[in-house]
XYZ file of C-alpha atoms in Angstrom:
350
model
C 1.276 -17.014 6.181
C -1.495 -16.550 8.736
C -4.107 -16.555 5.982
C -2.464 -19.357 3.999
C -2.620 -21.705 6.988
C -5.989 -20.472 8.253
C -7.924 -23.688 7.560
C -5.237 -26.037 8.822
C -5.552 -27.481 12.341
C -3.562 -25.236 14.601
C -1.357 -27.922 16.130
C -0.500 -29.188 12.663
C 0.402 -25.652 11.601
C 2.853 -25.323 14.493
C 4.443 -28.700 13.730
C 4.710 -27.951 9.997
C 6.193 -24.512 10.699
C 8.853 -26.018 12.952
C 9.561 -28.773 10.403
C 10.046 -26.234 7.606
C 12.209 -24.165 9.943
C 14.389 -27.205 10.679
C 14.619 -28.257 7.018
C 15.541 -24.739 5.926
C 18.469 -24.674 8.330
C 19.641 -28.102 7.144
C 19.660 -26.775 3.574
C 21.579 -23.680 4.689
C 24.109 -25.748 6.637
C 24.777 -28.023 3.645
C 24.868 -25.257 1.053
C 27.917 -23.712 -0.587
C 25.854 -21.025 -2.342
C 25.095 -17.711 -0.711
C 21.925 -17.384 -2.830
C 20.661 -20.732 -1.541
C 21.477 -19.805 2.062
C 19.614 -16.517 1.655
C 16.618 -18.294 0.104
C 16.566 -20.798 2.960
C 16.570 -17.940 5.459
C 13.567 -16.330 3.755
C 11.672 -19.633 3.849
C 12.459 -20.136 7.544
C 11.309 -16.550 8.219
C 7.948 -17.346 6.596
C 7.657 -20.428 8.805
C 8.471 -18.289 11.837
C 5.669 -15.880 10.944
C 3.167 -18.733 10.734
C 4.363 -20.121 14.074
C 3.937 -16.865 15.986
C 0.563 -16.027 14.435
C -0.921 -19.360 15.502
C 1.127 -19.695 18.679
C -0.355 -16.597 20.310
C -3.879 -17.831 19.568
C -3.190 -21.273 21.049
C -1.553 -19.739 24.118
C -4.490 -17.448 24.902
C -7.023 -20.194 24.197
C -5.302 -22.805 26.341
C -4.911 -20.381 29.251
C -8.542 -19.248 29.216
C -10.001 -15.732 29.458
C -8.649 -15.100 32.962
C -5.025 -15.916 32.142
C -4.603 -14.954 28.489
C -2.249 -12.038 29.168
C -0.089 -14.177 31.428
C 0.089 -16.838 28.690
C 1.215 -14.252 26.141
C 3.800 -13.001 28.649
C 5.184 -16.508 29.061
C 5.401 -17.012 25.303
C 7.050 -13.638 24.733
C 9.321 -14.397 27.655
C 10.578 -17.372 25.684
C 11.375 -15.081 22.771
C 13.179 -12.673 25.073
C 15.103 -15.479 26.768
C 16.173 -16.680 23.328
C 17.772 -13.286 22.732
C 19.396 -13.211 26.171
C 20.823 -16.731 25.946
C 20.558 -17.839 22.330
C 22.264 -14.900 20.638
C 25.506 -14.949 22.669
C 25.588 -18.781 22.698
C 24.993 -18.867 18.943
C 27.726 -16.316 18.381
C 30.150 -18.337 20.501
C 29.201 -21.546 18.713
C 29.836 -19.870 15.380
C 33.371 -18.958 16.468
C 34.077 -22.480 17.757
C 32.418 -24.651 15.108
C 32.286 -22.340 12.120
C 29.226 -20.680 10.649
C 27.520 -23.997 9.839
C 27.401 -25.076 13.482
C 24.582 -22.750 14.605
C 22.523 -23.778 11.563
C 22.799 -27.454 12.524
C 21.941 -26.590 16.131
C 18.844 -24.644 15.089
C 17.717 -27.485 12.842
C 18.056 -30.018 15.677
C 16.316 -27.805 18.244
C 13.440 -27.015 15.876
C 12.944 -30.707 15.100
C 12.911 -31.492 18.825
C 10.412 -28.676 19.437
C 8.163 -30.080 16.687
C 8.089 -33.440 18.490
C 7.170 -31.831 21.809
C 4.504 -29.589 20.262
C 2.973 -32.550 18.457
C 2.959 -34.552 21.663
C 1.798 -32.029 24.258
C -0.180 -29.262 22.521
C -3.845 -30.349 22.482
C -5.670 -30.666 19.205
C -8.276 -27.911 18.933
C -11.485 -27.468 17.077
C -13.131 -24.160 16.278
C -16.687 -23.423 17.248
C -17.358 -21.566 14.033
C -16.218 -22.006 10.461
C -12.937 -20.212 9.985
C -13.005 -17.903 6.988
C -10.944 -15.163 5.438
C -14.030 -12.937 5.582
C -14.363 -13.382 9.351
C -10.682 -12.665 9.879
C -10.877 -9.526 7.730
C -14.054 -8.374 9.504
C -12.160 -8.322 12.801
C -9.972 -5.556 11.368
C -12.894 -3.133 11.378
C -12.587 -2.524 15.110
C -10.995 0.781 16.002
C -9.760 -0.564 19.327
C -7.751 -3.220 17.495
C -5.859 -0.566 15.543
C -5.235 1.390 18.727
C -3.605 -1.708 20.236
C -1.532 -2.213 17.071
C -0.470 1.448 17.122
C 0.683 1.049 20.718
C 2.698 -2.021 19.687
C 4.379 -0.093 16.869
C 5.249 2.906 19.034
C 6.528 1.154 22.162
C 8.836 -1.144 20.206
C 9.911 1.752 18.021
C 10.893 3.673 21.138
C 12.852 0.925 22.880
C 14.566 -0.476 19.785
C 15.364 2.963 18.366
C 17.770 3.267 21.274
C 18.852 -0.362 21.488
C 19.840 -0.538 17.811
C 22.558 2.081 18.358
C 23.397 1.246 21.942
C 27.012 0.161 21.350
C 28.392 3.575 20.276
C 26.437 5.214 23.092
C 28.029 2.875 25.636
C 31.568 2.929 24.288
C 31.951 6.534 23.125
C 29.723 8.383 25.596
C 29.575 6.188 28.705
C 33.192 5.043 28.391
C 32.394 1.323 28.698
C 35.068 -0.937 27.150
C 33.928 -2.699 23.982
C 34.488 -6.075 25.626
C 32.021 -5.222 28.386
C 29.187 -4.145 26.083
C 27.847 -7.703 25.975
C 27.255 -7.527 29.741
C 25.037 -4.484 29.274
C 23.202 -6.283 26.478
C 22.566 -9.182 28.856
C 21.213 -6.669 31.383
C 18.885 -5.359 28.682
C 17.715 -8.908 27.973
C 17.100 -9.610 31.641
C 15.129 -6.372 31.926
C 13.035 -7.344 28.888
C 12.407 -10.775 30.392
C 11.313 -9.196 33.661
C 9.073 -6.756 31.810
C 7.211 -9.489 29.936
C 6.712 -11.326 33.239
C 5.344 -8.187 34.925
C 3.062 -7.369 32.014
C 1.778 -10.932 31.884
C 1.109 -10.952 35.619
C -0.509 -7.533 36.052
C -1.979 -6.981 32.602
C -4.971 -9.274 32.968
C -6.345 -7.488 36.043
C -5.353 -3.911 35.201
C -4.386 -3.775 31.518
C -4.647 -0.029 30.979
C -3.086 1.019 34.274
C -0.183 -1.358 33.629
C 0.473 -0.141 30.092
C 0.032 3.565 30.828
C 2.447 3.465 33.773
C 4.955 1.341 31.841
C 4.861 3.553 28.729
C 5.272 6.704 30.845
C 8.213 5.154 32.695
C 9.794 4.124 29.379
C 9.567 7.655 27.987
C 11.048 9.170 31.161
C 13.921 6.680 31.331
C 14.790 7.229 27.662
C 14.789 10.976 28.224
C 16.964 10.608 31.339
C 19.328 8.336 29.421
C 20.733 11.416 27.692
C 22.316 12.921 30.839
C 22.794 9.543 32.559
C 24.681 7.996 29.633
C 27.854 9.864 30.565
C 28.625 7.322 33.309
C 28.960 3.539 32.853
C 26.921 2.544 35.922
C 24.048 4.974 35.332
C 23.980 4.130 31.614
C 23.768 0.379 32.263
C 21.114 0.838 34.933
C 19.033 3.065 32.648
C 19.148 0.515 29.840
C 17.994 -2.228 32.204
C 15.042 -0.116 33.401
C 14.251 0.914 29.814
C 13.856 -2.736 28.827
C 11.960 -3.587 32.021
C 9.386 -0.826 31.478
C 9.140 -1.044 27.696
C 8.589 -4.794 27.463
C 5.889 -4.667 30.140
C 3.557 -3.211 27.505
C 4.009 -6.003 24.929
C 2.087 -8.953 26.402
C -0.808 -6.693 27.388
C -1.372 -5.109 23.960
C -0.881 -8.486 22.255
C -3.494 -10.102 24.473
C -5.894 -7.187 23.953
C -5.502 -7.378 20.174
C -6.293 -11.095 20.139
C -9.236 -10.512 22.493
C -10.666 -7.741 20.321
C -10.654 -10.117 17.333
C -13.246 -12.421 18.944
C -13.689 -15.544 16.808
C -11.147 -14.467 14.189
C -7.846 -13.924 16.009
C -5.253 -15.452 13.665
C -4.785 -12.517 11.295
C -4.846 -10.129 14.251
C -2.126 -12.124 15.987
C 0.006 -11.973 12.846
C -0.555 -8.232 12.526
C 0.535 -7.720 16.135
C 3.848 -9.435 15.429
C 4.163 -7.368 12.250
C 3.427 -4.218 14.253
C 6.379 -4.877 16.546
C 8.687 -5.369 13.571
C 7.306 -2.255 11.869
C 8.049 -0.254 14.998
C 11.580 -1.642 15.151
C 12.214 -0.735 11.500
C 10.692 2.761 11.739
C 12.265 3.625 15.082
C 15.708 2.422 14.023
C 15.540 4.309 10.720
C 14.548 7.604 12.349
C 17.082 7.109 15.158
C 19.815 6.565 12.579
C 18.959 9.873 10.924
C 18.953 11.582 14.308
C 22.389 10.185 15.145
C 23.733 11.581 11.866
C 22.378 15.024 12.792
C 23.713 17.548 15.278
C 22.177 15.472 18.094
C 24.867 12.847 17.632
C 24.789 9.909 20.043
C 21.949 11.464 22.028
C 19.688 11.301 18.980
C 18.508 7.677 19.329
C 17.376 7.953 22.989
C 15.601 11.234 22.234
C 13.779 9.614 19.312
C 12.978 6.673 21.551
C 11.542 8.986 24.218
C 9.266 10.628 21.650
C 8.051 7.244 20.382
C 7.385 6.005 23.906
C 5.546 9.219 24.809
C 3.381 8.900 21.678
C 2.422 5.402 22.863
C 0.334 7.111 25.531
C -2.045 8.436 22.858
C -3.504 5.099 21.659
C -3.311 3.670 25.182
C -5.283 6.604 26.584
C -7.849 6.228 23.811
C -8.188 2.536 24.694
C -8.612 3.388 28.356
C -11.393 5.849 27.514
C -13.246 3.424 25.223
C -12.877 0.475 27.603
C -11.021 -2.768 26.897
C -13.483 -5.360 28.149
C -16.690 -4.097 26.612
C -17.938 -6.601 24.019
C -14.640 -8.491 24.003
C -13.968 -12.158 24.432
C -11.256 -14.672 23.797
C -11.655 -16.782 20.669
C -14.092 -19.584 21.365
C -12.076 -22.732 20.891
C -12.031 -25.976 22.800
C -9.695 -28.886 22.814
C -11.003 -32.157 21.437
C -10.099 -33.755 24.768
C -12.292 -31.277 26.644
C -15.163 -31.907 24.232
C -14.938 -35.644 24.785
C -14.816 -35.126 28.554
C -17.965 -32.979 28.442
C -19.787 -35.558 26.327
C -18.818 -38.323 28.711
C -20.232 -36.325 31.624
C -23.697 -36.179 30.029
C -25.923 -39.218 30.793
C -26.764 -41.308 27.775
C -30.492 -40.644 28.236
C -30.061 -36.881 28.249
C -30.761 -34.854 25.100
C -27.705 -33.362 23.406
């Protein structure tokens, strides 16, 4: 989707993605066919991929080189907040209104978001011709793949544990099933805090922030094994796990986009894909571990290994340097261009 929409104006891509997202949920809400509902979900997932790929680029561009990591943290904070608030609210709405209710709500919210994006996101122009060749050339940088590897591993570590958190909490920590949602909210709040910390500290000290956060994540996941026998210590560990793990995300995302230079769209899409790849791989391996003799302690142990392995690409990035020959994609808003032109006297050469 990132490549298919590469030559479209970025604001238009966001608006079209939200419009397709809204329309797909209308179709799902009106449908009586499971096949049609499933097809609509696939189409809305494609629109979501296009939105995130372009959204990260717009966020870093609008914020400027000095605040790009903070901008990514804010955007990822929105995603995290959606999980903290949207998932339980959507589940409740489904019980009250039936399964079609959340689909109608998503369609309405996406349509409203499209209006706001079209109204407030500035129209941008690119300083160089956007091409598939330029986007592909950005993938030749070794540092980019180190950032993507860190994204895969840190999400694999955190979500390897989170995917199987309910049996760990109920069967090992002794938390009642009805109270599990409270721990999940604590996880969401920790993730939200982590993205805020990473966005705030990552611009000034990207490698120190990520190395400390990844180390803390690995230690907390390892300590979760003995601490998961008590409800309070288990809940506290899960909160800290999310806080430390999600601190890494905005930093590596911002670095990946920065490494891409003038061709950041494909890189942005690959970063999102890297997170999902880590989630899939970590969850799959954690599931096998839980079926082994490790039992319920398997997922946090797998998560600790993944988080510890994150230190390898992060250390390599620290040794190669993150700012050498890097720059944010050179884009300017049309409004800024007009303002600059107006500031030049008519008699001056342009």
